[in-house]
Coordinates of C-alpha atoms in Angstrom, one line a residue:
Chain A
X1 CA 29.7 26.5 107.4
X2 CA 26.2 25.2 107.7
X3 CA 24.8 28.7 107.1
X4 CA 26.9 29.0 104.0
X5 CA 25.8 25.8 102.5
X6 CA 22.1 26.7 103.3
X7 CA 22.4 30.0 101.6
X8 CA 24.1 28.3 98.5
X9 CA 21.3 25.9 98.3
X10 CA 18.5 28.4 98.6
X11 CA 20.2 30.5 95.9
X12 CA 20.7 27.6 93.7
X13 CA 17.1 26.5 94.0
X14 CA 16.3 30.1 93.0
X15 CA 18.4 30.2 90.0
X16 CA 17.1 26.9 88.9
X17 CA 13.4 28.1 89.5
X18 CA 14.3 31.2 87.4
X19 CA 15.6 28.8 84.6
X20 CA 12.6 26.8 84.7
X21 CA 10.5 30.1 84.3
X22 CA 12.2 30.7 80.9
X23 CA 12.0 27.5 79.6
X24 CA 8.4 27.4 80.4
X25 CA 7.7 30.6 78.9
X26 CA 6.4 32.3 82.1
X27 CA 8.1 35.6 81.1
X28 CA 5.7 38.0 82.9
X29 CA 6.5 35.9 86.2
X30 CA 10.2 36.1 85.5
X31 CA 9.8 39.7 85.2
X32 CA 8.8 39.6 88.8
X33 CA 12.0 38.1 89.9
X34 CA 13.9 41.4 88.9
X35 CA 14.0 44.2 90.9
X36 CA 12.7 47.8 89.8
X37 CA 16.0 49.1 89.2
X38 CA 17.6 45.9 87.5
X39 CA 20.5 46.3 85.0
X40 CA 20.4 43.4 82.8
X41 CA 23.7 43.6 80.3
X42 CA 25.2 41.4 77.9
X43 CA 28.4 43.0 76.5
X44 CA 29.8 42.0 73.0
X45 CA 32.9 39.8 72.9
X46 CA 35.8 40.1 70.2
X47 CA 38.6 38.1 69.0
X48 CA 41.7 39.8 70.7
X49 CA 45.5 38.7 70.8
X50 CA 47.0 37.3 74.2
X51 CA 47.9 40.6 76.0
X52 CA 45.0 42.4 74.7
X53 CA 42.4 40.6 76.5
X54 CA 41.5 44.0 78.5
X55 CA 39.5 44.8 75.0
X56 CA 37.9 41.5 74.8
X57 CA 34.5 42.7 76.1
X58 CA 32.8 46.1 75.4
X59 CA 32.6 48.5 78.1
X60 CA 29.3 49.9 79.8
X61 CA 29.2 53.2 77.3
X62 CA 29.6 50.8 74.2
X63 CA 27.4 48.5 72.4
X64 CA 25.8 45.5 74.1
X65 CA 23.4 42.7 72.9
X66 CA 21.5 43.5 76.0
X67 CA 21.5 47.0 78.2
X68 CA 18.1 46.8 79.4
X69 CA 16.3 48.2 82.5
X70 CA 12.9 46.8 83.6
X71 CA 10.8 48.6 81.1
X72 CA 12.9 47.8 78.1
X73 CA 12.7 44.2 79.4
X74 CA 8.7 44.4 79.8
X75 CA 8.4 45.6 76.3
X76 CA 10.6 42.6 75.0
X77 CA 8.1 40.2 76.9
X78 CA 5.1 42.2 75.5
X79 CA 6.6 41.9 71.9
X80 CA 7.3 38.2 72.0
X81 CA 3.7 37.4 73.2
X82 CA 2.2 39.2 70.3
X83 CA 1.0 36.8 67.6
X84 CA 2.7 38.9 65.1
X85 CA 6.2 38.4 66.6
X86 CA 7.6 36.5 63.7
X87 CA 11.0 35.6 65.4
X88 CA 8.8 34.1 68.4
X89 CA 5.8 32.8 66.7
X90 CA 6.3 30.0 66.5
X91 CA 8.0 30.3 69.8
X92 CA 11.6 29.0 70.7
X93 CA 11.9 25.9 72.6
X94 CA 14.6 26.5 75.1
X95 CA 16.6 24.6 77.9
X96 CA 18.4 26.8 80.7
X97 CA 21.0 24.8 82.2
X98 CA 22.7 26.6 85.1
X99 CA 25.8 25.3 86.8
X100 CA 29.1 26.0 88.6
X101 CA 27.2 28.2 91.0
X102 CA 29.6 30.1 93.2
X103 CA 28.9 32.7 96.1
X104 CA 31.3 35.4 96.1
X105 CA 32.7 36.3 99.8
X106 CA 30.5 38.7 101.6
X107 CA 27.2 37.0 100.9
X108 CA 24.5 37.5 103.5
X109 CA 20.9 36.3 104.0
X110 CA 19.7 39.5 102.0
X111 CA 22.4 40.3 99.5
X112 CA 24.6 38.1 97.4
X113 CA 26.9 38.1 94.1
X114 CA 26.9 34.9 92.4
X115 CA 28.8 33.8 89.4
X116 CA 27.4 30.7 87.4
X117 CA 27.9 29.1 84.1
X118 CA 25.2 28.3 81.8
X119 CA 24.1 26.5 78.5
X120 CA 21.1 27.6 76.8
X121 CA 19.9 25.4 73.9
X122 CA 17.2 26.4 71.5
X123 CA 15.4 24.5 69.1
X124 CA 12.9 26.3 66.7
X125 CA 10.6 25.5 63.8
X126 CA 11.7 22.4 62.1
X127 CA 15.4 22.3 62.4
X128 CA 16.9 25.5 63.7
X129 CA 19.3 24.9 66.4
X130 CA 21.4 27.0 68.7
X131 CA 23.5 26.6 71.5
X132 CA 24.7 29.6 73.8
X133 CA 27.6 28.7 76.4
X134 CA 28.5 31.4 78.7
X135 CA 28.9 32.8 82.2
X136 CA 26.8 35.1 84.4
X137 CA 27.5 37.3 87.2
X138 CA 24.3 38.1 89.2
X139 CA 23.9 40.5 92.1
X140 CA 20.7 39.4 94.1
X141 CA 18.9 41.2 96.9
X142 CA 16.2 39.7 99.1
X143 CA 13.1 41.7 99.1
X144 CA 10.2 40.9 101.3
X145 CA 11.4 37.6 101.8
X146 CA 12.0 36.7 98.3
X147 CA 15.4 36.9 96.3
X148 CA 15.5 39.3 93.3
X149 CA 17.9 40.0 90.7
X150 CA 19.4 43.5 90.6
X151 CA 22.0 43.2 88.0
X152 CA 22.9 40.4 85.8
X153 CA 26.0 40.6 83.5
X154 CA 26.0 37.9 80.8
X155 CA 29.1 36.7 78.8
X156 CA 28.8 34.7 75.9
X157 CA 31.7 32.6 74.6
X158 CA 31.1 33.1 71.0
X159 CA 32.5 36.2 69.2
X160 CA 30.7 36.1 66.0
X161 CA 27.4 35.1 67.2
X162 CA 26.4 32.0 65.3
X163 CA 22.7 32.6 65.6
X164 CA 20.2 34.5 63.5
X165 CA 19.0 36.4 66.7
X166 CA 18.9 36.7 70.4
X167 CA 14.9 36.4 71.0
X168 CA 15.5 34.6 74.2
X169 CA 16.5 35.6 77.9
X170 CA 19.6 34.3 79.5
Chain B
X1 CA 28.2 29.4 33.7
X2 CA 27.6 30.2 30.2
X3 CA 24.0 31.4 30.2
X4 CA 23.1 35.0 30.3
X5 CA 22.6 36.2 33.7
X6 CA 20.7 39.4 32.5
X7 CA 17.8 37.1 31.6
X8 CA 17.3 36.1 35.4
X9 CA 16.4 39.9 36.0
X10 CA 13.8 41.7 33.9
X11 CA 13.2 45.0 35.5
X12 CA 11.0 46.3 32.7
X13 CA 8.6 43.7 33.9
X14 CA 9.5 43.9 37.6
X15 CA 10.5 40.1 37.8
X16 CA 13.7 38.7 39.5
X17 CA 14.5 35.0 39.3
X18 CA 14.8 33.1 42.7
X19 CA 17.8 31.5 41.3
X20 CA 20.0 34.4 42.0
X21 CA 19.1 34.1 45.7
X22 CA 20.2 30.3 46.2
X23 CA 22.6 28.9 43.4
X24 CA 26.0 28.4 44.1
X25 CA 27.3 29.1 40.6
X26 CA 25.6 32.5 40.5
X27 CA 27.3 33.3 43.9
X28 CA 30.6 32.2 42.7
X29 CA 30.2 34.8 39.7
X30 CA 29.1 37.6 42.3
X31 CA 32.4 37.1 44.2
X32 CA 34.3 37.8 41.0
X33 CA 32.3 40.2 39.2
X34 CA 30.7 42.1 42.1
X35 CA 32.8 41.8 45.3
X36 CA 36.2 41.7 43.7
X37 CA 35.2 44.9 41.5
X38 CA 32.9 47.3 43.5
X39 CA 34.2 49.8 46.2
X40 CA 33.4 47.9 49.6
X41 CA 33.1 49.5 53.0
X42 CA 35.9 48.5 55.2
X43 CA 36.0 50.5 58.2
X44 CA 35.8 54.0 60.0
X45 CA 39.2 56.3 60.2
X46 CA 38.3 56.6 63.9
X47 CA 39.2 53.0 64.3
X48 CA 42.7 53.5 63.2
X49 CA 44.1 56.5 65.0
X50 CA 47.7 55.7 65.3
X51 CA 50.2 53.5 63.1
X52 CA 50.2 50.0 63.7
X53 CA 46.3 50.1 64.5
X54 CA 44.6 47.4 62.5
X55 CA 41.2 45.5 62.1
X56 CA 40.3 42.6 60.0
X57 CA 37.4 42.4 57.7
X58 CA 36.4 40.6 54.4
X59 CA 35.7 41.7 51.0
X60 CA 33.3 39.2 49.5
X61 CA 34.9 36.0 51.2
X62 CA 38.6 37.3 50.9
X63 CA 39.9 38.0 54.2
X64 CA 41.3 41.7 54.5
X65 CA 43.5 43.5 56.8
X66 CA 42.9 47.4 57.3
X67 CA 45.7 48.9 58.9
X68 CA 47.5 52.3 59.4
X69 CA 51.3 52.1 58.2
X70 CA 54.3 53.7 59.8
X71 CA 53.8 56.8 57.6
X72 CA 50.3 57.1 58.6
X73 CA 48.7 55.9 55.3
X74 CA 45.6 53.5 55.4
X75 CA 46.4 50.3 53.7
X76 CA 44.3 47.2 52.8
X77 CA 45.8 43.7 52.6
X78 CA 44.7 40.4 51.8
X79 CA 45.1 38.4 54.9
X80 CA 46.8 35.4 53.3
X81 CA 50.5 34.7 53.4
X82 CA 52.1 34.4 50.0
X83 CA 53.8 31.2 51.0
X84 CA 51.2 28.7 52.0
X85 CA 47.9 31.0 52.2
X86 CA 47.7 31.1 55.9
X87 CA 46.2 34.1 57.7
X88 CA 48.7 36.4 58.9
X89 CA 46.5 38.1 61.4
X90 CA 43.8 36.1 63.1
X91 CA 42.2 38.7 65.7
X92 CA 39.3 41.3 65.3
X93 CA 41.6 44.4 65.9
X94 CA 44.6 45.5 67.8
X95 CA 48.0 47.4 67.5
X96 CA 51.0 45.5 66.1
X97 CA 54.4 46.2 64.5
X98 CA 54.2 43.6 61.7
X99 CA 52.3 40.6 60.6
X100 CA 54.0 37.2 61.1
X101 CA 52.6 34.3 59.8
X102 CA 52.2 31.4 62.4
X103 CA 52.9 28.7 59.6
X104 CA 56.6 29.5 58.7
X105 CA 57.3 32.6 60.0
X106 CA 57.1 34.9 56.8
X107 CA 56.8 38.3 58.1
X108 CA 55.2 41.4 56.6
X109 CA 55.5 45.2 57.3
X110 CA 52.5 47.4 57.9
X111 CA 52.7 48.4 54.3
X112 CA 52.5 44.7 53.1
X113 CA 56.3 44.4 52.2
X114 CA 57.6 41.0 52.9
X115 CA 60.5 41.9 55.4
X116 CA 61.5 38.5 57.0
X117 CA 61.8 34.9 55.6
X118 CA 63.2 32.5 58.0
X119 CA 66.1 30.7 56.5
X120 CA 66.4 33.1 53.6
X121 CA 70.2 32.6 53.3
X122 CA 70.4 28.8 54.3
X123 CA 67.6 27.2 52.8
X124 CA 66.4 29.7 49.9
X125 CA 70.4 30.6 49.3
X126 CA 69.0 34.1 49.2
X127 CA 67.1 33.1 46.1
X128 CA 63.9 34.4 46.4
X129 CA 62.7 37.9 45.2
X130 CA 61.1 39.4 48.4
X131 CA 60.0 42.5 46.7
X132 CA 57.7 40.0 44.5
X133 CA 56.1 38.3 47.5
X134 CA 54.3 41.0 49.6
X135 CA 50.8 40.8 50.5
X136 CA 48.4 41.3 48.1
X137 CA 47.5 45.1 48.1
X138 CA 43.8 46.1 48.0
X139 CA 44.2 47.9 44.6
X140 CA 42.5 51.3 45.8
X141 CA 41.9 52.6 49.3
X142 CA 39.9 55.7 49.7
X143 CA 38.1 57.5 52.6
X144 CA 34.8 59.5 52.2
X145 CA 33.5 61.3 55.2
X146 CA 35.6 59.2 57.5
X147 CA 34.3 55.8 56.0
X148 CA 37.0 53.8 54.5
X149 CA 36.3 51.9 51.4
X150 CA 38.3 49.8 49.0
X151 CA 38.4 47.8 45.8
X152 CA 40.4 44.9 44.4
X153 CA 39.9 46.6 41.0
X154 CA 42.8 49.0 40.0
X155 CA 40.6 50.3 37.0
X156 CA 37.5 51.2 39.0
X157 CA 36.5 54.8 38.8
X158 CA 37.6 56.9 41.8
X159 CA 35.5 56.4 44.9
X160 CA 34.1 59.9 44.8
X161 CA 32.5 59.1 41.3
X162 CA 31.7 55.5 42.3
X163 CA 29.4 57.0 45.2
X164 CA 27.9 59.6 42.9
X165 CA 24.6 60.9 44.0
X166 CA 24.6 58.7 47.0
X167 CA 27.1 61.1 48.8
X168 CA 24.0 63.6 48.8
X169 CA 22.4 61.5 51.3
X170 CA 25.5 59.9 53.0
X171 CA 26.5 63.7 54.1
X172 CA 23.3 63.9 55.9
X173 CA 24.8 61.5 58.6
X174 CA 28.4 62.0 58.2
X175 CA 28.8 65.6 57.6
X176 CA 26.5 67.4 59.8
X177 CA 29.2 68.7 62.0
X178 CA 32.7 70.0 61.0
X179 CA 34.0 67.7 64.0
X180 CA 33.2 64.6 61.9
X181 CA 32.0 61.3 63.2
X182 CA 33.2 58.4 65.2
X183 CA 32.5 54.7 65.7
X184 CA 30.7 53.9 68.8
X185 CA 32.6 51.1 70.5
X186 CA 31.6 47.5 69.8
X187 CA 30.4 45.8 66.4
X188 CA 27.7 43.3 66.2
X189 CA 28.5 40.4 64.2
X190 CA 26.3 37.4 63.5
X191 CA 25.4 34.9 61.0
X192 CA 22.0 34.6 59.5
X193 CA 20.9 32.0 56.8
X194 CA 19.7 34.3 54.0
X195 CA 21.3 35.6 50.9
X196 CA 22.9 38.9 51.4
X197 CA 20.7 40.6 48.6
X198 CA 17.6 39.9 50.5
X199 CA 19.1 42.4 53.3
X200 CA 20.6 45.0 50.8
X201 CA 17.3 45.1 48.9
X202 CA 15.3 45.8 52.1
X203 CA 17.5 48.8 53.3
X204 CA 17.6 50.3 49.7
X205 CA 13.7 51.2 49.9
X206 CA 11.6 48.5 51.2
X207 CA 9.1 50.8 53.4
X208 CA 6.5 48.4 52.5
X209 CA 7.2 45.8 54.9
X210 CA 7.3 47.9 58.4
X211 CA 3.5 47.6 58.9
X212 CA 3.5 43.7 58.9
X213 CA 6.9 42.7 59.8
X214 CA 7.4 45.2 62.8
X215 CA 3.7 45.1 64.0
X216 CA 4.6 43.2 67.1
X217 CA 7.3 45.7 68.1
X218 CA 4.9 48.6 67.6
X219 CA 2.3 46.6 69.6
X220 CA 4.9 46.5 72.4
X221 CA 5.0 50.2 72.3
X222 CA 8.5 50.4 70.6
X223 CA 9.0 53.2 68.5
X224 CA 12.5 54.2 67.0
X225 CA 13.6 57.5 66.4
X226 CA 10.7 59.5 65.0
X227 CA 9.7 58.1 61.8
X228 CA 12.3 55.1 62.1
X229 CA 10.7 51.8 60.9
X230 CA 7.5 52.8 62.6
X231 CA 5.8 52.7 59.1
X232 CA 6.1 55.3 56.2
X233 CA 2.7 54.8 54.9
X234 CA 1.1 58.4 54.3
X235 CA 4.5 60.0 55.1
X236 CA 6.0 62.5 52.7
X237 CA 9.2 61.5 50.9
X238 CA 11.0 60.4 47.9
X239 CA 13.1 57.5 46.4
X240 CA 16.4 57.8 44.6
X241 CA 18.2 55.3 42.6
X242 CA 21.6 56.1 41.2
X243 CA 23.3 54.5 37.9
X244 CA 25.8 52.7 40.2
X245 CA 22.9 50.9 42.1
X246 CA 22.8 53.0 45.2
X247 CA 19.5 53.8 46.4
X248 CA 17.8 55.8 49.3
X249 CA 14.5 56.9 50.7
X250 CA 14.3 60.4 52.2
X251 CA 11.5 61.1 54.7
X252 CA 10.5 64.6 55.1
X253 CA 9.7 66.5 58.1
X254 CA 5.9 67.1 58.9
X255 CA 5.0 69.7 61.3
X256 CA 1.9 67.6 62.5
X257 CA 3.2 64.0 61.9
X258 CA 1.6 61.3 64.1
X259 CA 3.9 59.5 66.5
X260 CA 6.1 62.6 66.9
X261 CA 7.5 63.2 70.5
X262 CA 6.2 66.1 72.2
X263 CA 9.1 66.8 74.4
X264 CA 12.2 66.6 72.5
X265 CA 14.7 63.8 73.3
X266 CA 18.4 64.3 73.6
X267 CA 19.1 63.9 69.9
X268 CA 16.4 66.5 68.9
X269 CA 17.7 68.9 71.1
X270 CA 21.3 68.4 70.1
X271 CA 20.1 68.7 66.3
X272 CA 18.2 71.8 66.9
X273 CA 21.0 73.4 68.7
X274 CA 23.7 72.5 66.0
X275 CA 21.1 73.2 62.9
X276 CA 22.9 76.6 62.1
X277 CA 26.2 74.5 61.4
X278 CA 24.4 71.7 59.6
X279 CA 22.4 74.3 57.4
X280 CA 25.7 76.1 56.4
X281 CA 27.3 72.8 55.5
X282 CA 24.5 71.1 53.7
X283 CA 22.0 73.9 52.8
X284 CA 18.5 74.5 54.1
X285 CA 16.7 71.6 52.5
X286 CA 18.8 68.9 54.0
X287 CA 19.1 70.6 57.2
X288 CA 15.6 71.6 58.0
X289 CA 13.2 69.5 55.5
X290 CA 14.5 66.1 55.7
X291 CA 13.6 63.7 58.7
X292 CA 15.6 60.5 57.9
X293 CA 17.0 58.4 55.2
X294 CA 17.7 55.0 54.7
X295 CA 20.1 53.7 51.6
X296 CA 22.0 50.8 50.4
X297 CA 25.5 51.8 48.8
X298 CA 25.8 49.0 46.2
X299 CA 26.4 46.1 46.8
X300 CA 26.4 45.5 50.6
X301 CA 26.6 48.7 52.8
X302 CA 23.5 50.0 54.4
X303 CA 23.1 53.2 56.0
X304 CA 20.3 54.3 58.2
X305 CA 20.4 58.1 59.7
X306 CA 18.0 57.9 62.5
X307 CA 20.3 56.0 64.8
X308 CA 23.4 56.3 62.8
X309 CA 23.7 52.8 61.6
X310 CA 26.0 51.0 59.2
X311 CA 25.3 47.6 58.3
X312 CA 27.7 45.4 56.1
X313 CA 26.2 42.3 54.5
X314 CA 29.1 40.0 54.3
X315 CA 28.4 37.1 51.9
X316 CA 29.5 33.9 53.3
X317 CA 27.9 31.5 50.6
X318 CA 24.6 32.0 48.9
X319 CA 22.5 30.7 51.9
X320 CA 24.6 32.6 54.6
X321 CA 25.1 36.2 55.5
X322 CA 27.5 37.5 58.3
X323 CA 25.9 40.8 59.3
X324 CA 28.3 43.5 60.9
X325 CA 26.4 46.5 62.5
X326 CA 28.1 49.5 63.5
X327 CA 26.9 53.1 64.8
X328 CA 28.3 56.3 64.0
X329 CA 27.8 59.4 65.8
X330 CA 29.0 63.1 65.8
X331 CA 32.4 63.0 67.5
X332 CA 31.4 66.2 69.4
X333 CA 27.9 65.3 70.4
X334 CA 27.2 65.4 74.1
X335 CA 27.3 62.0 75.9
X336 CA 23.7 61.8 76.5
X337 CA 22.9 61.9 72.8
X338 CA 25.6 59.0 72.0
X339 CA 23.8 56.9 74.9
X340 CA 20.5 57.5 73.4
X341 CA 21.7 56.6 69.9
X342 CA 23.4 53.6 71.1
X343 CA 20.8 52.3 73.0
X344 CA 18.2 53.0 70.4
X345 CA 20.2 51.2 67.5
X346 CA 20.9 48.1 69.7
X347 CA 17.3 47.7 71.1
X348 CA 15.8 48.1 67.6
X349 CA 18.5 46.6 65.5
X350 CA 21.3 44.1 66.3
X351 CA 20.8 40.2 67.1
X352 CA 18.5 41.1 70.1
X353 CA 16.7 44.0 68.5
X354 CA 13.1 44.1 68.3
X355 CA 12.9 45.1 64.7
X356 CA 15.8 43.5 63.2
X357 CA 14.9 39.9 64.5
X358 CA 11.9 39.9 62.5
X359 CA 13.5 41.2 59.5
X360 CA 15.9 38.4 59.7
X361 CA 13.2 35.7 60.4
X362 CA 11.7 37.0 56.8
X363 CA 15.0 37.0 54.8
X364 CA 16.1 33.4 56.1
X365 CA 12.7 32.1 54.9
X366 CA 12.7 34.0 51.7
X367 CA 15.8 32.4 50.9
X368 CA 15.2 28.8 52.0
X369 CA 11.6 28.5 50.6
X370 CA 13.1 29.5 47.2
X371 CA 15.7 26.5 47.2
X372 CA 13.2 24.0 45.6
X373 CA 13.1 23.0 42.1
X374 CA 9.5 24.3 41.6
X375 CA 9.9 27.5 43.5
X376 CA 12.8 28.3 41.4
X377 CA 10.4 28.4 38.3
X378 CA 8.9 31.2 39.9
X379 CA 10.4 34.6 39.6
X380 CA 9.7 37.1 42.7
X381 CA 7.6 40.2 42.2
X382 CA 9.2 43.6 42.1
X383 CA 6.4 45.4 40.3
X384 CA 5.2 47.8 43.0
X385 CA 4.5 51.1 41.3
X386 CA 5.9 50.0 37.7
X387 CA 4.7 52.4 35.2
X388 CA 3.4 54.8 37.8
X389 CA 6.7 56.6 38.7
X390 CA 6.6 60.3 39.2
X391 CA 9.9 61.8 38.6
X392 CA 11.0 65.1 40.0
X393 CA 13.9 67.2 38.7
X394 CA 13.9 70.6 40.5
X395 CA 17.6 70.8 41.9
X396 CA 16.6 70.4 45.3
X397 CA 18.0 67.0 45.4
X398 CA 19.2 64.6 43.0
X399 CA 16.7 63.3 40.4
X400 CA 14.4 61.6 42.3
X401 CA 10.8 59.9 42.3
X402 CA 8.0 61.0 44.5
X403 CA 6.8 58.7 47.0
X404 CA 8.5 56.3 49.8
X405 CA 6.4 53.2 49.3
X406 CA 7.3 51.7 45.9
X407 CA 9.9 49.2 44.4
X408 CA 11.7 51.4 42.2
X409 CA 15.2 51.5 44.1
X410 CA 14.9 47.6 44.2
X411 CA 14.4 47.5 40.5
X412 CA 17.8 49.7 40.2
X413 CA 19.6 47.8 42.6
X414 CA 18.9 44.5 40.2
X415 CA 19.5 46.3 37.1
X416 CA 23.0 47.4 38.4
X417 CA 23.6 43.7 39.5
X418 CA 22.6 42.3 36.2
X419 CA 24.8 44.7 34.5
X420 CA 27.9 43.8 36.6
X421 CA 27.1 40.1 36.3
X422 CA 26.8 40.0 32.6
X423 CA 30.3 42.0 31.8

C-alpha cells in the first residue's frame, strides 16, 4: 500500500511539473519529457445517439486533431517560437489543471498507465478565452531514472470545437 | 434594407465595402438571397452507403438532414418539426428507421412524409392533412462526382450547369480514378470569429498571403505536399473565374521547381503508377501538366487538391463561421497513401494545423477590426492586377488568366455576390 501511494505521488508530481512547463512556455524542456517513440494523439469526438457511442471517437486510421510523433511535435514548438507565428505571437496565456489522477492496475516502478482529467484555460490578446475540458490516458516509462511520456491519448468533451484553434499542447 | 447593395462592391475599381463583412442586415439578406438559393455542398455519397444512413448539416443557418431513404434515394430535409419547430434529429450521423420529434412525437419517414401523429384520432379527430405536413424538403438534390449538393430553390438551374467550368478543376481531385473517392473518417468542426467570406475569398485565389501568413510554418520546416501553401511566387499557373462565382488557381508542374521532393513520396508514387488511367479520363494536360489546384465553389465550399481537402464555411452570423473540414481520397488508393494525405491535411490545416491556425488569426482580425464606424467608411482593396489581366483562350483549359498572384478571382467572387444580393 505504501509503495502504491509513493508511486501515485511521484507520478502526480511528474504530471504537475509537466503542466507547469507548458504554462511557463518551456516547450523545449517539455519535449524532453517525451520518449523518442512517443505517440501523441487527440481523436475527434462527434455527437452520437445512445447505443451508437462506439462511433463517438475517431479511430486510429481516421482524422485527429493531433496524431503526432516527436518530430512533428518538435516542428510545432519551432513554429510557435517564431516571431512570425501569428496565432502564437502574442502567445497564449494558459493554465493546465490536472486532476483525478488514477494509476491503472499493474503499474511498476518503471512503467505505468495513468488516467486523469484536465482543465486547460487560455486567455489570449485582449479578450479571447477558451476552456478545454477533457480526459487523458498516458503511458509512462521511466528512463535513466526519469519518467517520460510514451503515449498520450487526449479526449476533449466538445464535439464542435468552440475555439479558433488548438495552438497549445494538452 | 432598401439601399442598393451593388454600391457596396465596385469590382471595376477593385473596392469592397467592409460593411458586407460585419453588418447584420446584410448578413440576413445573404441567408435569403445566397444560402437559400445557391447549390450548397451537403455531404459525400460514401457517408450514406445504406438506406437509413443519415448525417446532419446546415444550409445557411437552416438545419438539414441528409439521408438515404428506403428506396435508396438521397433526400435532404429541413431538420425542423412542422408542429412546433423542434429538431427531429439531434446527432451528427447514424442509422435510423424514422425521425421522431422529441417534443410531441410527430414521426417522419426517411423521405420526409409525416407518418405518425400521437392522438391523431382522439385529439385531432382525424382532422389533419398529414400529406401536407411532412418535413420541408430541400428543393433539389443532386450528386457530382460523389459530392452531394442541394438547393432550396426549385427554380435553380441543374447542378451541372450551376457548377459550370468549376467541374474542369474538381475532376482533377474527384475523377482521377474510375474507382471514385471516399471521405476519410472524422470531420473537423470548429467555430471562429470571422465572416465566412474572408475564408471563401482566401481559397478562391489568394496566393499572395502565403509568404507572410505562413512564414513561421516554413521556418519550422513544414512543407505541405509539393507546392501546397509553400508560396506560389514565381510559380507557373493560371486563374479561372466563372460567371457563377466559382474560382480556381491551377499551379503547373515544373521539372526543376524548388522545394520539390527528390525521392517520391507515397502519393507521388501512387499518382505515377495510375497516371495512365488519369490521362485516359482527364487528358494529358490535366494528368501530366498540372501540379495542384485550390478553388472556391460559390458560395461556401473550398477544395484543395494537394491533400484532398473540402472546407465548408458555414455562416453562423456576420461575425462567426463554423468551419467543417473533410478529406477525400481515391477509394482504391493504397493505405500508405491514405495515411499520408490524412496526416498532411490535419497537420497543415484543421484547428491544430500549422498553416490554418495563422489563416484564422488573420481572418478573425480582418473581421473584428472592420466593426468600427470609421473603419466601415474605408473599403478594402482588391486592386491587385486590375487592368493587367492576361487572358488566355486556347482550349487547353477553360478561359483563364495567366499567373497565380492576382485578385482576379476575388473580384469575380464579389461580382457574383453583388448580383445575387441585388436581385
